[in-house]
Coordinates of N, CA and C in Angstrom, one line a residue:
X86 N 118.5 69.8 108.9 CA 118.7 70.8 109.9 C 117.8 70.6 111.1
X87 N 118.3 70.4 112.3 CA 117.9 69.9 113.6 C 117.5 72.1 113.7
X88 N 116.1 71.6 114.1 CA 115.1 72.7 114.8 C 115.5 73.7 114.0
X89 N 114.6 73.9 113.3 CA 115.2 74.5 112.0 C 113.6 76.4 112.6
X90 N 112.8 75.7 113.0 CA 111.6 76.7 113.3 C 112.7 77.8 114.6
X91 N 113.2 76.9 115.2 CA 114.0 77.6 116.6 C 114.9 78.1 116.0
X92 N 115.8 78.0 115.1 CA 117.1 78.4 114.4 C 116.0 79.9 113.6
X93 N 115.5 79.3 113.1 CA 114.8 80.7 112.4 C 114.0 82.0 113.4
X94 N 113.4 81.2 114.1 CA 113.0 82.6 115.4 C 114.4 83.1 116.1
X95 N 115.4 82.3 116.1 CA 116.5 83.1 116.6 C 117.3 84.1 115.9
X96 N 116.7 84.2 115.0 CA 117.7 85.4 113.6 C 117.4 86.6 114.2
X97 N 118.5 87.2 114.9 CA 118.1 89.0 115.2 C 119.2 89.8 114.3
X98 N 120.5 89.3 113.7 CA 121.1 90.1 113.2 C 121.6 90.2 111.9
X99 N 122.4 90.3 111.0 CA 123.3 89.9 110.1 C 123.9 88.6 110.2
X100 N 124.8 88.5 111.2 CA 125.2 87.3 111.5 C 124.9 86.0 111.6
X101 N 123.4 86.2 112.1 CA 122.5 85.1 112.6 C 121.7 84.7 111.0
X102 N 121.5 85.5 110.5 CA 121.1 85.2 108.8 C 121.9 84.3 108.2
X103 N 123.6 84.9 108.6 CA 124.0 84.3 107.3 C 124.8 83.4 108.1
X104 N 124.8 82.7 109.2 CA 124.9 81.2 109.6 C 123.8 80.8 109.1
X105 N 122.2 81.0 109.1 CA 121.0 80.1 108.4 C 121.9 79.8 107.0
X106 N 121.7 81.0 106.8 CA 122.0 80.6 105.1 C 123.1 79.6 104.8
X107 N 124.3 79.9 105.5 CA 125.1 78.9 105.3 C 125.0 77.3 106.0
X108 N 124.4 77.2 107.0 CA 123.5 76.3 107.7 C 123.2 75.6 105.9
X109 N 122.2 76.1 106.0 CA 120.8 75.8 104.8 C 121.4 75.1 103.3
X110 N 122.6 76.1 103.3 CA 123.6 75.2 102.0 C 124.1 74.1 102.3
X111 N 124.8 73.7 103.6 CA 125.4 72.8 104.0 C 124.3 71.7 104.0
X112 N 123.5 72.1 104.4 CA 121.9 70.8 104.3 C 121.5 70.0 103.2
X113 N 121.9 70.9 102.1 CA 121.7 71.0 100.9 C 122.5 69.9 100.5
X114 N 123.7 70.4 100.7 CA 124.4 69.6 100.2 C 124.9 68.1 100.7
X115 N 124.7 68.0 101.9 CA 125.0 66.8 102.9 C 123.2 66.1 102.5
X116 N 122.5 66.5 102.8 CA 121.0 65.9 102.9 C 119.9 66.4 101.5
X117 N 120.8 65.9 100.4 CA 119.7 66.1 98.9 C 118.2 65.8 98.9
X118 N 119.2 63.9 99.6 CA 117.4 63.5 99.5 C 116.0 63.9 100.3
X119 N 116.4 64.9 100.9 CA 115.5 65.7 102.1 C 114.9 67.0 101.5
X120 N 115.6 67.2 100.5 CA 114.8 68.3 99.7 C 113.9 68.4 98.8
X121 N 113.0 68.4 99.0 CA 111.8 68.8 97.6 C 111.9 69.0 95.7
X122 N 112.4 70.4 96.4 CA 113.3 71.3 95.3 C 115.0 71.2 95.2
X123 N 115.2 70.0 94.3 CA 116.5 70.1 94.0 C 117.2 71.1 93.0
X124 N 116.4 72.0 92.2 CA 116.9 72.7 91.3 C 116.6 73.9 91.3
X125 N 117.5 74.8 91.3 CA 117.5 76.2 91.1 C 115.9 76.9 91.1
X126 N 115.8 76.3 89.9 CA 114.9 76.7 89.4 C 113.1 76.0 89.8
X127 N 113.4 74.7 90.3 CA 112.3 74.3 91.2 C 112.1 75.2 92.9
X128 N 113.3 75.7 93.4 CA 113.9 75.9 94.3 C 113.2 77.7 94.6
X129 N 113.4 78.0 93.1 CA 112.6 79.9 93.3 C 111.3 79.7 92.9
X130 N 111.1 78.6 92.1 CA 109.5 78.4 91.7 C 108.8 78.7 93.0
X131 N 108.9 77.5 93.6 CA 108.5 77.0 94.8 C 108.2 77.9 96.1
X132 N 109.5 78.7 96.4 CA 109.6 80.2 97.3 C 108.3 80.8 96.6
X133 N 108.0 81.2 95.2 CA 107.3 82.4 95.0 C 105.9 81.5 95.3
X134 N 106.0 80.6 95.1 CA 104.6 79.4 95.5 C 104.2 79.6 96.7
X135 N 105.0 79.3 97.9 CA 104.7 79.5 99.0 C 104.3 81.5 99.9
X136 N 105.3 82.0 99.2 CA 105.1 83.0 99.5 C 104.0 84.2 99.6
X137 N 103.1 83.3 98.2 CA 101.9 84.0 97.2 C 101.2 83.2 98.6
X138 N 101.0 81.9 98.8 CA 100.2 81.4 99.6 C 100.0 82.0 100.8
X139 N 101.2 82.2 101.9 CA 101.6 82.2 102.9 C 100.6 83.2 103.2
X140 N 101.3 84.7 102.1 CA 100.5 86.1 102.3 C 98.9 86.5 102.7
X141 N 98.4 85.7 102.1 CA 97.3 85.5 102.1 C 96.6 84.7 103.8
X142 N 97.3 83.5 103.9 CA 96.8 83.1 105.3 C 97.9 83.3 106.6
X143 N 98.9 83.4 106.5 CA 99.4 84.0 107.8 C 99.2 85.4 108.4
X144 N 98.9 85.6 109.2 CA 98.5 86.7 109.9 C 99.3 87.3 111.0
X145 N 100.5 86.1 111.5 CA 101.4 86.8 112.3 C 102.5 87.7 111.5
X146 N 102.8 87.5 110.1 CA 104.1 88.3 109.4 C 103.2 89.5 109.2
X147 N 103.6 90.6 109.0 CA 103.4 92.0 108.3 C 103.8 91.8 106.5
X148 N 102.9 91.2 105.9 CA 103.7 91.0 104.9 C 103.8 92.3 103.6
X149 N 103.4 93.5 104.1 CA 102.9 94.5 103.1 C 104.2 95.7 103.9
X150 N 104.9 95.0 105.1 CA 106.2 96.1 105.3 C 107.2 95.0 105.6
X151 N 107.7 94.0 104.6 CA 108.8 93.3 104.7 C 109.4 94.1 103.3
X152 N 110.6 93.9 103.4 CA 111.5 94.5 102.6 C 112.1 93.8 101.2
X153 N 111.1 94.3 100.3 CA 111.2 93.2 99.0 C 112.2 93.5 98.0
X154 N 112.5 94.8 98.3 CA 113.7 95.5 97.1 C 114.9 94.7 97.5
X155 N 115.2 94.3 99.2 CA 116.2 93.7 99.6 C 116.4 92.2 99.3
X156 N 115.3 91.7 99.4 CA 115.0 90.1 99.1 C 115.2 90.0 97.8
X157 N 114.8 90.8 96.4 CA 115.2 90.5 95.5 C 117.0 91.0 95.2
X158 N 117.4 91.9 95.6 CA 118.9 92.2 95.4 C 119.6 90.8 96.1
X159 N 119.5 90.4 97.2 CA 119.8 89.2 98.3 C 119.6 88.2 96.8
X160 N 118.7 87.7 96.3 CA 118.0 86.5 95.4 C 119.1 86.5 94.1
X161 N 118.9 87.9 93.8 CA 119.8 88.6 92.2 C 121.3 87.7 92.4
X162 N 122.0 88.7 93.3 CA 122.9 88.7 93.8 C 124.0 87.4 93.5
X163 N 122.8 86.2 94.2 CA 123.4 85.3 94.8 C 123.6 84.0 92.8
X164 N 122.9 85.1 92.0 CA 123.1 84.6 90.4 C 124.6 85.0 90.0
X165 N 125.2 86.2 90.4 CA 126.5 86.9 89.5 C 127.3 86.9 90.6
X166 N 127.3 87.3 91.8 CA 128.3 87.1 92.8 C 129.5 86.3 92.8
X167 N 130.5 86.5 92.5 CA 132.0 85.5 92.0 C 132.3 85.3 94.1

């Protein structure tokens, strides 16, 4: 994904989310060998890796009023969703 930090500061709406996301699958799938985490399961390891890290040294996110009940239903979701 070409400017992937500018594609992500551009997200203001619904819309804009879920072209990333769909962006981010298509990457996936066209560009394997550019991924780290090829597996599911290396894939949320990894998220909860960085995330635990992040919290602790980034200081520009609010990370104590992001919306976690949403992120996990968004995460659940995307397991049973036909």
């Amino acid at each position: 994904m070409d400017n992937v930090v500018e594609k992500i500061n551009n997200i203001k709406n619904i819309d804009d989310f879920l072209t990333f996301v769909v962006e981010l699958a298509m990457d996936a799938k066209k560009h394997p060998d550019e991924w780290e985490n090829k597996t599911i399961t290396d894939y949320l390891g990894q998220l909860a890796s960085w995330v635990d890290d992040m919290s602790q040294f980034d200081k520009e996110t609010d990370w104590d009023k992001l919306d976690y009940k949403s992120f996990a239903k968004i995460l659940y979701m995307g397991k049973i969703y036909e």
